[in-house]
XYZ file of C-alpha atoms in Angstrom:
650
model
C -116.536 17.540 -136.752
C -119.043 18.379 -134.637
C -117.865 17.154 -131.209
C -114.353 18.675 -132.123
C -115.870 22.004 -131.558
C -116.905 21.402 -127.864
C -113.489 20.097 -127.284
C -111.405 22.309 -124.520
C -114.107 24.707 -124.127
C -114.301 24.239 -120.187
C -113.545 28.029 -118.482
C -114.359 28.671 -115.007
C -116.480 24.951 -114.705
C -118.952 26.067 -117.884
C -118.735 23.880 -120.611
C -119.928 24.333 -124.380
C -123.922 24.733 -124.616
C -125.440 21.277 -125.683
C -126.843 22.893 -129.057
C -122.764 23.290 -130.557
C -122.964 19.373 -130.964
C -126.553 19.600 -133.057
C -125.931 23.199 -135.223
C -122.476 23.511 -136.497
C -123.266 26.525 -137.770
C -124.368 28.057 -134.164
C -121.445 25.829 -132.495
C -118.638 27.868 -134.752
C -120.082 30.741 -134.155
C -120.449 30.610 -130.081
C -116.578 28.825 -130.146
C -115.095 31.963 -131.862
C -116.999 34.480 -129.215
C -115.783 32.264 -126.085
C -112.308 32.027 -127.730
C -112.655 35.889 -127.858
C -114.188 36.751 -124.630
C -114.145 33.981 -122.593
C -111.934 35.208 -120.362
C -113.488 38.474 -119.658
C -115.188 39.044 -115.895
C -118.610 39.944 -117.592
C -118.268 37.040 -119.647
C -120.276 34.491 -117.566
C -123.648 36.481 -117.256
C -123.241 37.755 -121.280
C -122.776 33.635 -121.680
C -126.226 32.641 -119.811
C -128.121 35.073 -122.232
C -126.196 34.093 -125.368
C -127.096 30.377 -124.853
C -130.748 30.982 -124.625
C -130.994 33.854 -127.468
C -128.755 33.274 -129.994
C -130.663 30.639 -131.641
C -133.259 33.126 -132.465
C -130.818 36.210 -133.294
C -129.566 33.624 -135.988
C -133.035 32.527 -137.388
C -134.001 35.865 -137.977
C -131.114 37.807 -139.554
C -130.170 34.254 -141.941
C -133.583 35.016 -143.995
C -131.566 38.627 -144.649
C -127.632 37.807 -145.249
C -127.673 33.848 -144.594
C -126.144 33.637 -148.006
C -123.149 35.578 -147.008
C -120.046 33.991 -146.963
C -119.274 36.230 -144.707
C -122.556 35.718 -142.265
C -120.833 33.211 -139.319
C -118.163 36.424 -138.958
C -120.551 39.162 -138.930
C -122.697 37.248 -136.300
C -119.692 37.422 -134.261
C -118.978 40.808 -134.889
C -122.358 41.456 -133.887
C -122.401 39.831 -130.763
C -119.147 41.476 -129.396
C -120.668 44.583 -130.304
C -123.392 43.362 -127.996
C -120.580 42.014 -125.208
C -119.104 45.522 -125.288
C -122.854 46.948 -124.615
C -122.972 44.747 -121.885
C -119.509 45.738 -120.394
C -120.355 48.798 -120.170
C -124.192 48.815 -118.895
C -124.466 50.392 -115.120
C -124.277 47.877 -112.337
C -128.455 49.399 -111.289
C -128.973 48.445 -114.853
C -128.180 45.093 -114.793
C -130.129 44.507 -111.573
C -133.008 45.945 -113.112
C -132.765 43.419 -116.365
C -132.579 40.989 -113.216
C -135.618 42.398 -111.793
C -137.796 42.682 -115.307
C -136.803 39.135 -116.543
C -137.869 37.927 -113.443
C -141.670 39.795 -113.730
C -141.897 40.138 -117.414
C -145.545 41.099 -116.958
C -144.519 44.346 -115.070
C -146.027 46.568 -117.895
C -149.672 45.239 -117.338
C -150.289 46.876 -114.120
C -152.970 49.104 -114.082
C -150.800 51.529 -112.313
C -148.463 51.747 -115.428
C -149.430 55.768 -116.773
C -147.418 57.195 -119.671
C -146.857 60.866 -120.691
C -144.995 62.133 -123.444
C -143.196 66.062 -124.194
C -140.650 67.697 -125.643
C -138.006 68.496 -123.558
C -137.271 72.070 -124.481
C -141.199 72.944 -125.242
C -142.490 71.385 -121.696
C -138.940 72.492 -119.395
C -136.213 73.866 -121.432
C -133.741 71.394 -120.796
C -132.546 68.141 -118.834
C -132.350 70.080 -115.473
C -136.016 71.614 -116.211
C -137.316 67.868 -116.672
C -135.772 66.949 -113.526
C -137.545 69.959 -111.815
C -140.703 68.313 -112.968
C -140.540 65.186 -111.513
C -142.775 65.862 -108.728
C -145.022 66.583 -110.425
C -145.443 63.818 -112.939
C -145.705 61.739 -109.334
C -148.601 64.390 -108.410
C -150.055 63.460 -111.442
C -149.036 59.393 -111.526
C -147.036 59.009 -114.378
C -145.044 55.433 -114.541
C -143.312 56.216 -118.434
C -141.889 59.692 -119.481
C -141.543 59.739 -123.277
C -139.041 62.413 -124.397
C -139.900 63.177 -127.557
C -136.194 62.582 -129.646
C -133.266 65.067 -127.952
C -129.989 63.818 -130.334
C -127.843 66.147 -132.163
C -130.196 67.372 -135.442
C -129.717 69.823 -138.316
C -131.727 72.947 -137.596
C -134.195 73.843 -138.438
C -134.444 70.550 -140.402
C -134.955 68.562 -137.919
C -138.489 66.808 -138.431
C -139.296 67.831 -134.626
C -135.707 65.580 -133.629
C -136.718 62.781 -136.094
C -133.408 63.677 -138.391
C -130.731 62.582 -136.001
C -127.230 63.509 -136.939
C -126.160 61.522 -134.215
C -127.492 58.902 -131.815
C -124.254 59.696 -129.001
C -124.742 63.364 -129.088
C -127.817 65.440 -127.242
C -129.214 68.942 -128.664
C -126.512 71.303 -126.924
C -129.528 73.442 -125.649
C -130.982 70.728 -123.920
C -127.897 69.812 -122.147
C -125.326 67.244 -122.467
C -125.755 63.133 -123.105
C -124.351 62.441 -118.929
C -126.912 65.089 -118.196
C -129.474 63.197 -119.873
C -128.144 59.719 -118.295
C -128.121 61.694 -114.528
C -131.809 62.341 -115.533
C -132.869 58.807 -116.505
C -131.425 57.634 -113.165
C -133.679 60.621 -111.281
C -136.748 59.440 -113.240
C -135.683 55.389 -112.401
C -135.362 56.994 -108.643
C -139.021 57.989 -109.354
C -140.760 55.310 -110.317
C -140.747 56.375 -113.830
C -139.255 54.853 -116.488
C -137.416 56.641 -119.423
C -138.576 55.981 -123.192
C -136.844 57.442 -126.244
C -137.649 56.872 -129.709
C -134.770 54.792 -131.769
C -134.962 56.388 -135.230
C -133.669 53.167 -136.918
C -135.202 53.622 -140.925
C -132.911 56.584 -141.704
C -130.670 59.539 -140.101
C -129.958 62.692 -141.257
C -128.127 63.949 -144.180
C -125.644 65.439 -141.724
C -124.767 62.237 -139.896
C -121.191 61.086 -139.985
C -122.533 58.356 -142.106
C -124.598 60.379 -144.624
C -121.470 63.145 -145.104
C -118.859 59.883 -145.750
C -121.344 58.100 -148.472
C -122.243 61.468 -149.503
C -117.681 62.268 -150.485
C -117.671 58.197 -151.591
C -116.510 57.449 -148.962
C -116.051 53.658 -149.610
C -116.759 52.589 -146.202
C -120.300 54.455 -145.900
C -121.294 53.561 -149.155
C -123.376 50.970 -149.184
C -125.203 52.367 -146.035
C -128.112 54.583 -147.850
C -129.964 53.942 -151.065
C -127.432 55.786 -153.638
C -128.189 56.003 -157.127
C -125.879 57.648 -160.374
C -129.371 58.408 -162.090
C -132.972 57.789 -162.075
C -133.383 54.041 -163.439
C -133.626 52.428 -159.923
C -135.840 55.378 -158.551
C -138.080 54.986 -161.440
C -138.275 51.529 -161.348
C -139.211 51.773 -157.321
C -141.463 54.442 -157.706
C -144.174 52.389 -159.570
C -145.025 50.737 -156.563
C -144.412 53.146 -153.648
C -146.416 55.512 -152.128
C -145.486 59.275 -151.454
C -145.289 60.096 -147.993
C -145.103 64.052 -147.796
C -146.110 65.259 -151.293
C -145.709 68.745 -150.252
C -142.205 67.970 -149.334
C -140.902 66.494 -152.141
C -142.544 64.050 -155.415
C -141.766 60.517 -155.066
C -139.405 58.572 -152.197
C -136.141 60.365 -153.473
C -134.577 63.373 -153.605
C -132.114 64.303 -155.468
C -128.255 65.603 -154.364
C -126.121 68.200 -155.953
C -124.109 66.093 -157.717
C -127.069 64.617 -159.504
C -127.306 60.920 -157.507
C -130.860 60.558 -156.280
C -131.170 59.421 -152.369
C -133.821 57.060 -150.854
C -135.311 59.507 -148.529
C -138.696 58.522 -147.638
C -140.027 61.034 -145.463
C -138.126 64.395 -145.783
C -135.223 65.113 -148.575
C -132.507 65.715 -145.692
C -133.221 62.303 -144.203
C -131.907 59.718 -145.977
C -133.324 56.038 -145.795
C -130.855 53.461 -144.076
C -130.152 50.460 -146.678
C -130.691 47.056 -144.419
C -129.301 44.994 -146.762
C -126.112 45.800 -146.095
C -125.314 43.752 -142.487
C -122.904 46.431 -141.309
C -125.990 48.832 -140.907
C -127.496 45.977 -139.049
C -124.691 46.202 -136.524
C -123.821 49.564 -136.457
C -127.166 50.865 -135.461
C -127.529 47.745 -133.042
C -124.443 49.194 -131.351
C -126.020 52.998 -131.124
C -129.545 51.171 -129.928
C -127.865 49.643 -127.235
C -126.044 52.623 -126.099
C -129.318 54.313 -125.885
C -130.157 51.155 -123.451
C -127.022 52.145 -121.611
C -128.563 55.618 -121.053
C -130.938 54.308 -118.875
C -134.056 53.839 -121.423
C -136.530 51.259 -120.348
C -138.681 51.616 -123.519
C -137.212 52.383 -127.381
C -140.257 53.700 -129.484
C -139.350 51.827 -133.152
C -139.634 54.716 -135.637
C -141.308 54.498 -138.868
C -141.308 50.100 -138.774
C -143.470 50.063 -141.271
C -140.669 51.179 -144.100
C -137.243 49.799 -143.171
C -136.706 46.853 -146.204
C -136.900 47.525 -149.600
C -137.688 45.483 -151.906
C -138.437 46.316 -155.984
C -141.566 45.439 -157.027
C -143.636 46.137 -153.837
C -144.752 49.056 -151.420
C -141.787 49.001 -149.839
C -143.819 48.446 -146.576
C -144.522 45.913 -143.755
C -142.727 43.360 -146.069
C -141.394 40.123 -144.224
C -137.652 41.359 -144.138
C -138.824 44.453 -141.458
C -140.516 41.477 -139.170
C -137.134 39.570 -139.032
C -135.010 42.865 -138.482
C -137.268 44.061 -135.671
C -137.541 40.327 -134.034
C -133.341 40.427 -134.350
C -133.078 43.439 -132.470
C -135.478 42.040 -129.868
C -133.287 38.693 -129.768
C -130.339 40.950 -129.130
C -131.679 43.589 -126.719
C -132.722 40.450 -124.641
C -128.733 39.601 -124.941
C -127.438 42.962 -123.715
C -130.126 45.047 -122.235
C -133.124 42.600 -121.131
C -134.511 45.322 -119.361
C -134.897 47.255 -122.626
C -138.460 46.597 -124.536
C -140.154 47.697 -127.745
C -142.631 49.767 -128.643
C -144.074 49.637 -132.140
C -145.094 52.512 -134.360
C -147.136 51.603 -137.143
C -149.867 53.758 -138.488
C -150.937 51.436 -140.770
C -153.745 49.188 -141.870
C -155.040 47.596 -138.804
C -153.857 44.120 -139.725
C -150.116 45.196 -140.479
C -150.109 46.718 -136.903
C -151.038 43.904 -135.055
C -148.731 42.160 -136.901
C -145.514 43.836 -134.955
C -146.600 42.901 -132.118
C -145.211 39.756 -129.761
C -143.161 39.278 -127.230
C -140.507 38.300 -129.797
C -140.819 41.760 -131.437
C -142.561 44.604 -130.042
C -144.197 44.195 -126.912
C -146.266 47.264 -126.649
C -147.712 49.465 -129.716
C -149.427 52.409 -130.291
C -153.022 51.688 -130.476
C -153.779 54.369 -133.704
C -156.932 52.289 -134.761
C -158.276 53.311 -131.363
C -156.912 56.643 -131.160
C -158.671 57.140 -134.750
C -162.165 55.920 -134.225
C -162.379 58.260 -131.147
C -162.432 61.024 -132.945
C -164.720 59.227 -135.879
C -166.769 58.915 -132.742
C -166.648 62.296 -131.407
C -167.688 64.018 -134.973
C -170.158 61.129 -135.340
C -172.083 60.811 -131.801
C -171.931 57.093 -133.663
C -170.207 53.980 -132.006
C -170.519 51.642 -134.218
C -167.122 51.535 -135.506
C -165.369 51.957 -132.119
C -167.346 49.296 -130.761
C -166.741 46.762 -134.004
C -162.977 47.711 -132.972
C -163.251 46.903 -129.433
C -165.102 43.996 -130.394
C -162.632 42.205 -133.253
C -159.348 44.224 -133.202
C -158.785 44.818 -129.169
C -157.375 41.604 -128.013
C -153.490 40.762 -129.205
C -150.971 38.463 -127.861
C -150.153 38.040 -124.098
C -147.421 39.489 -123.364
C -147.950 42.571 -124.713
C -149.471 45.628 -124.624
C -151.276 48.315 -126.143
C -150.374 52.200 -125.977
C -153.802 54.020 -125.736
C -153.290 57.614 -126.735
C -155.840 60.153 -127.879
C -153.190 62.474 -129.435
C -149.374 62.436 -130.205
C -146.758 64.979 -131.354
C -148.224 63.787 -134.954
C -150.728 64.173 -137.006
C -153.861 62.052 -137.086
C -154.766 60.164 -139.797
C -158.072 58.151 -140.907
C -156.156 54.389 -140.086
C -159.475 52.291 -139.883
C -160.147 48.942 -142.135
C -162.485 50.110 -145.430
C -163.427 46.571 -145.159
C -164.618 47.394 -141.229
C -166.434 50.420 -142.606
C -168.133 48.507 -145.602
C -169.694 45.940 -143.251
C -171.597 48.822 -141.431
C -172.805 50.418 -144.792
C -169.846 52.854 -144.713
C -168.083 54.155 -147.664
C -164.322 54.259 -145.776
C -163.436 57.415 -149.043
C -166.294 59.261 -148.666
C -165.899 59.178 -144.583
C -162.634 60.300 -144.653
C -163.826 63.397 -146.678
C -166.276 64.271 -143.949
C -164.135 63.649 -141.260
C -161.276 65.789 -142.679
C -163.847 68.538 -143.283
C -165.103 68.145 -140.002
C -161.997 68.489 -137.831
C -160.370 71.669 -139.715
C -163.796 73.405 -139.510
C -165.394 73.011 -142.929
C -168.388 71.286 -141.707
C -171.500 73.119 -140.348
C -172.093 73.152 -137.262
C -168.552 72.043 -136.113
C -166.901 72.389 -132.494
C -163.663 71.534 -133.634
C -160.763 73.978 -134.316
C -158.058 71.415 -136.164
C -155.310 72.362 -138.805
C -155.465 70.143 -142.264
C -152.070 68.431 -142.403
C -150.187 67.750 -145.974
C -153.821 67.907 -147.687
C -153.642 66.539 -151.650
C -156.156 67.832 -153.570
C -155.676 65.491 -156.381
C -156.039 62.249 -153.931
C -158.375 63.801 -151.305
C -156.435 62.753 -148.875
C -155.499 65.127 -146.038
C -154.506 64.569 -142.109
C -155.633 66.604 -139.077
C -153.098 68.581 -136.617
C -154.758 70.091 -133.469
C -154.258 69.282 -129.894
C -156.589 68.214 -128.364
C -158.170 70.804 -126.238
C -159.249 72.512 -129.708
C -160.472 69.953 -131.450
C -162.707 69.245 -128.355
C -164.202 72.870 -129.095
C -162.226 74.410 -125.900
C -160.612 76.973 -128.569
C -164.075 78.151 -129.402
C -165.703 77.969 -125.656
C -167.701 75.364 -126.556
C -169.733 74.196 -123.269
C -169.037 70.711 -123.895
C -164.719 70.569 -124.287
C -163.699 69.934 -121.295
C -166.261 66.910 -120.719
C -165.209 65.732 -124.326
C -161.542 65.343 -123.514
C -161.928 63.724 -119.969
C -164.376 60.821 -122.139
C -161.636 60.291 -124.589
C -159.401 59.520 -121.912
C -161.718 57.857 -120.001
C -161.591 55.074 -122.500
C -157.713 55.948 -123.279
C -157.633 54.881 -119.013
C -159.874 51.779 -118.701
C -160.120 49.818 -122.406
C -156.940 48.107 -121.220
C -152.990 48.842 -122.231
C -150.979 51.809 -121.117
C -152.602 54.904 -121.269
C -151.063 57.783 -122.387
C -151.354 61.797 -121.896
C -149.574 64.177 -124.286
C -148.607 66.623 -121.508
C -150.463 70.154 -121.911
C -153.872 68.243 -122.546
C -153.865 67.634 -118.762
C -154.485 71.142 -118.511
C -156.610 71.759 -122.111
C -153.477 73.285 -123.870
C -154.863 75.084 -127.147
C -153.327 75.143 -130.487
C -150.549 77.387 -131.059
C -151.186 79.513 -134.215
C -147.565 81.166 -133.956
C -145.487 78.582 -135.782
C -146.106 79.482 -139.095
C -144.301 82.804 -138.507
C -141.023 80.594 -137.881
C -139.589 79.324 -141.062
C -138.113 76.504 -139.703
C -141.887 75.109 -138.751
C -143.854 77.191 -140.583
C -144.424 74.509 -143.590
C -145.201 71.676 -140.869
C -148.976 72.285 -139.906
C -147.983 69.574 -137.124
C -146.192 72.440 -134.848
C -149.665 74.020 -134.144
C -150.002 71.100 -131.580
C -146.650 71.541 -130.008
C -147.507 74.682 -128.085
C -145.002 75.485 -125.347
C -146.262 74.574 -121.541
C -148.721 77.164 -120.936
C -147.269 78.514 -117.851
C -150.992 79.706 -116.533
C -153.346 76.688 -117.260
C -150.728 74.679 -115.276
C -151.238 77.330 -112.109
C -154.673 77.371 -113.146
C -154.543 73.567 -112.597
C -155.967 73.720 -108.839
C -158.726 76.557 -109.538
C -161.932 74.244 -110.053
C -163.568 77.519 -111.744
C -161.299 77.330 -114.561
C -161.661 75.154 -117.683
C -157.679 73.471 -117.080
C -158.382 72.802 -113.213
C -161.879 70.848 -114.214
C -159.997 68.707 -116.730
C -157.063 68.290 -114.704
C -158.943 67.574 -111.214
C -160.578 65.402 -113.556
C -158.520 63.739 -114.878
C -156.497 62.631 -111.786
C -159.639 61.445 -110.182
C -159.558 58.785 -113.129
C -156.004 57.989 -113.022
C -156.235 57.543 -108.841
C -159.551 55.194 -109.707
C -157.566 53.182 -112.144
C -154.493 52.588 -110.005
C -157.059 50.652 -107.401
C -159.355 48.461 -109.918
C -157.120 45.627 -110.476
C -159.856 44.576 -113.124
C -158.122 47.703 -115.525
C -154.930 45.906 -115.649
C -153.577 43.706 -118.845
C -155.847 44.192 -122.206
C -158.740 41.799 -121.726
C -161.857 43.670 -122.637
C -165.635 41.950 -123.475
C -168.065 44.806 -125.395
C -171.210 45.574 -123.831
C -173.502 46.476 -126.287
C -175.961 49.460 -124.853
C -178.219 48.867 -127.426
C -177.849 53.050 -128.001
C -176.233 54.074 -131.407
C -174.540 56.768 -128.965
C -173.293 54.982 -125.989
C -169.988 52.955 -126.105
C -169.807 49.777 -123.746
C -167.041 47.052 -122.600
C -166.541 45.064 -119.682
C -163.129 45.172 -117.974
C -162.483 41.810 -115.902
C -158.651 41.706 -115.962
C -157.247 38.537 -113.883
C -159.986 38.833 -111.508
C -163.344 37.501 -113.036
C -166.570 37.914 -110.777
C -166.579 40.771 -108.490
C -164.177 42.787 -109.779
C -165.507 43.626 -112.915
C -165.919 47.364 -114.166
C -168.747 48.004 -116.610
C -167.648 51.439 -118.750
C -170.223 52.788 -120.174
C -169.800 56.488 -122.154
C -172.215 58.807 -123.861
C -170.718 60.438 -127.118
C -173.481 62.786 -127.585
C -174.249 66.222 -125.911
C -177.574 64.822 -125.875
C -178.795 62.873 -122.812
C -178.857 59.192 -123.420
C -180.564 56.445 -122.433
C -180.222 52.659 -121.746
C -183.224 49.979 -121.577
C -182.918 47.968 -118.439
C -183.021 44.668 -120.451
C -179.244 45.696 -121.304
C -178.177 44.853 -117.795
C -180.770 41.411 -117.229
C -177.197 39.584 -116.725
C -175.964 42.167 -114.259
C -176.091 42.535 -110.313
C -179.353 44.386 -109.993
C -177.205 47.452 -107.927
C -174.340 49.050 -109.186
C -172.423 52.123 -108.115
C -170.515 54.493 -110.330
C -166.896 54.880 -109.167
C -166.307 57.798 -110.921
C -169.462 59.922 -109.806
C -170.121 58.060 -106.894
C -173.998 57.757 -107.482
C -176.015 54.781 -107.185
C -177.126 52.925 -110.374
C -180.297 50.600 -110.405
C -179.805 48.491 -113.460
C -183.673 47.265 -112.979
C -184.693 50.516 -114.287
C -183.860 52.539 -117.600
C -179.900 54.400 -117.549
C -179.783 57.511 -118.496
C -176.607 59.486 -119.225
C -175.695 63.135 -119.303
C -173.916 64.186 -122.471
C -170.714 62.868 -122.553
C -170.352 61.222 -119.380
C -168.741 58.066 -118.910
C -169.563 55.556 -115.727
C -167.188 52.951 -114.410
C -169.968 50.781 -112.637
C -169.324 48.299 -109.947
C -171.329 45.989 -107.574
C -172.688 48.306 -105.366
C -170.876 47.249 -102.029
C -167.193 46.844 -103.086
């Protein structure tokens, strides 16, 4: 049976793959597709990829609908989905997925600099990006993150995270070819385009959600649809609530009286993953977001897209094997294209997204977390346990260090972590919450509590950054803050990344609650517009925006010449101070070209025995000050400064 399927499969001198004879299973499945498409022109190069990936696409989506009967056919339904992806992707982008499979490791380099915005907040549109390329160059940015531009409801929209449809831009941000003439601009650049693929739900306005919302028969089975409460009942005994304020429970319900899975927000309705067609459907609108020009996809929400009753409904098996299958497919039809996990989560489910078979870079929230533990703290202890156990993942990937995002920020470290350094995780929470939205004496910071639950305690923080450094309140200190948190954001190893406006110490923006559409979302006080002065303020050195910005490019040009700062590799120095924070950076290059950081989170001078650097070179120069170092003799730091020490003589 087996050899019958190889038989008169020869097209233009390529025969049947060798596995066809060994997997009948994989050997129907690539017959039908050549029988399909072999004759196509694109056919040949579609053919290389499909022989060395579809093994995997099939391992990972059987565990989901392998007991179809139907599962052989939807494969191939899937994968000329794919070939018509790959028909259509730009001849530049092909010779870029030529180029990236070719240096996979490309992401490592220390030169790699992210920055993330909102189109209409940071430039009013497509064209006022493009005006702005030079100067993300001035500044050295390698990644742009555009924060999500589709079609939404307004003002529903969840800041663009309720897409009512992945082919379709906001109108006021210009058209979907003007934001495809812009990716190319950026790609001129040196910068490559991310967008976020909003892949556990859409909004209740999408094509999709208006069909199964009219029973539609066709849309159906595409969201979680229920005639009454039994199901959501029976879920809800094991599921968390999300947004509490926004609605009770993980449904809402519709005016006909059926109850909707809608996890986040009651107008975005959860995608239901057990039905395959979803599966391909939204493969086909990820990979026309590939065919945009986008170099990275940030995963939305990965944490929540399988269901299952009886469990949390989060980081279950299922979402592993649905995010790997995308991978296995992007690396069909867009190798270019990679991942980037979002997953603020325990520590241990985070890591767990990450691979080269999955998501190859991640937001590093642990991190982003215990910097501001650190801050309110002056303690390192748990940043430096971090560093120390939870830094190092698997090679061939990435993190994404970020001291802020366009979200909230939430408490995300390990209670077990805490517990081992005589920390109750509950009761540190409570201080830290009090200590960012000003409730604690003595406080520099000027944050915004976010969805706060009196009955659980629980509670976020909103703020940029520039006010919860204490630059809202003048505090002496905030600008020397800010350029320590991304100090280590620069040099502990990933992909550092700047939420544009901190560049310039961008305060919070009080003003949103007086527009309805925001004014219940305390995360719009840090998503002020560009501040049109601190950015011509930028090059005044008198001003608080051009010392954090001047300073901030002096560590960005530092980085992109220490080849020590590229990949992740890190080994913690321990100062031996409670407030000094230490890690060797060695990269690929061992000896010589280490970096020692070193950083002070006190406003307190600090200082360092000598018998901390016995094992290094007696001489050392700071790259950042430029002052000599001798490591015979006692450190001592100003308040918050950080050193990047060398061998004196490099």
């Amino acid at each position: 049976m087996a050899t019958d399927l190889i038989s008169g499969l020869r097209v233009t001198g390529r025969t049947a793959p060798a596995w066809v004879t060994l997997d009948a299973q994989l050997g129907r499945v690539w017959q039908n597709l050549h029988q399909a498409l072999g004759r196509e022109s694109h056919w040949p190069a579609f053919d290389q990829r499909v022989r060395t990936h579809l093994q995997a696409l099939r391992d990972e989506l059987a565990p989901l609908y392998g007991n179809r009967a139907d599962f052989e056919a939807f494969l191939v339904r899937l994968l000329q989905t794919a070939f018509d992806a790959w028909r259509d992707r730009a001849p530049d982008l092909k010779a870029l997925d030529a180029q990236r499979e070719h240096d996979p490791d490309w992401f490592q380099s220390q030169r790699m600099l992210g920055g993330v915005c909102y189109v209409d907040l940071f430039a009013g549109n497509f064209r006022g990006i493009e005006a702005q390329i030079p100067y993300f160059q001035e500044l050295g940015l390698t990644y742009l993150h555009l924060m999500p531009p589709f079609l939404c409801p307004e003002p529903h929209s969840d800041g663009g995270y309720a897409v009512s449809s992945y082919r379709a831009t906001k109108p006021s941000l210009g058209s979907i070819d003007e934001l495809r003439h812009l990716s190319e601009k950026l790609r001129e650049a040196g910068i490559s385009l991310v967008l976020d693929f909003v892949f556990n739900h859409t909004s209740d306005e999408h094509d999709w959600a208006v069909g199964a919302r009219a029973n539609d028969p066709a849309y159906q089975d595409y969201f979680y649809l229920f005639p009454d409460r039994t199901q959501p009942d029976a879920y809800e005994r094991t599921v968390r609530e999300i947004f509490p304020d926004e609605h009770p429970g993980a449904f809402s319900q519709l005016d006909d009286g059926r109850w909707v899975w809608t996890t986040f927000h009651s107008y975005q309705w959860d995608l239901n993953y057990s039905n395959p067609e979803v599966f391909r459907a939204m493969a086909g609108e990820m990979l026309f977001i590939a065919n945009l020009g986008v170099e990275f996809l940030r995963m939305d929400a990965v944490a929540f897209i399988w269901k299952r009753l009886g469990t949390s409904c989060e980081n279950l098996p299922e979402a592993h094997h649905l995010l790997r299958a995308y991978n296995a497919l992007a690396r069909i039809a867009a190798p270019a294209l990679l991942f980037k996990s979002e997953a603020i989560v325990h520590p241990d489910d985070v890591v767990a997204y990450i691979s080269p078979a999955e998501c190859q870079i991640s937001y590093n929230p642990l991190q982003m977390a215990l910097l501001w533990n650190t801050l309110a703290t002056r303690q390192v202890d748990m940043l430096q346990k971090a560093l120390a156990e939870r830094h190092h993942i698997a090679p061939g990937t990435a993190w994404v260090n970020y001291v802020r995002s366009h979200d909230d920020i939430g408490w995300t470290f390990a209670d077990e972590d805490a517990l081992q350094l005589g920390i109750n995780g509950f009761d540190h929470r409570q201080f830290l919450n009090r200590f960012y939205v000003n409730r604690f004496p003595g406080s520099f910071a000027r944050g915004v509590p976010f969805q706060d639950n009196p009955a659980t305690g629980d509670c976020r923080i909103s703020g940029t950054a520039a006010s919860l450094c204490g630059l809202e309140q003048g505090d002496a200190h905030a600008v020397a803050r800010m350029l320590l948190l991304y100090g280590v954001a620069l040099s502990s190893g990933g992909i550092p990344l700047i939420y544009l406006g901190d560049e310039v110490g961008t305060l919070d923006d009080h003003g949103y609650v007086n527009d309805p559409g925001k004014a219940g979302d305390s995360r719009w006080v840090h998503r002020p517009a560009r501040d049109e002065q601190r950015y011509a303020d930028r090059r005044d050195p008198s001003t608080d925006a051009g010392r954090l910005h001047a300073g901030l490019r002096h560590l960005i040009a530092l980085r992109r010449h220490l080849p020590a700062l590229a990949g992740g590799h890190l080994v913690p120095f321990y100062a031996k101070n409670p407030s000094v924070l230490g890690y060797l950076r060695d990269g690929a290059q061992g000896g010589a070209g280490n970096v020692l950081v070193l950083g002070n989170f006190s406003e307190h001078p600090q200082t360092i025995a000598a018998e901390v650097f016995s094992a290094m070179p007696a001489r050392m120069v700071d790259l950042i000050g430029q002052s000599a170092f001798e490591a015979r003799s006692p450190v001592t730091l100003a308040p918050y400064q950080m050193v990047w020490l060398v061998p004196r003589g490099m």
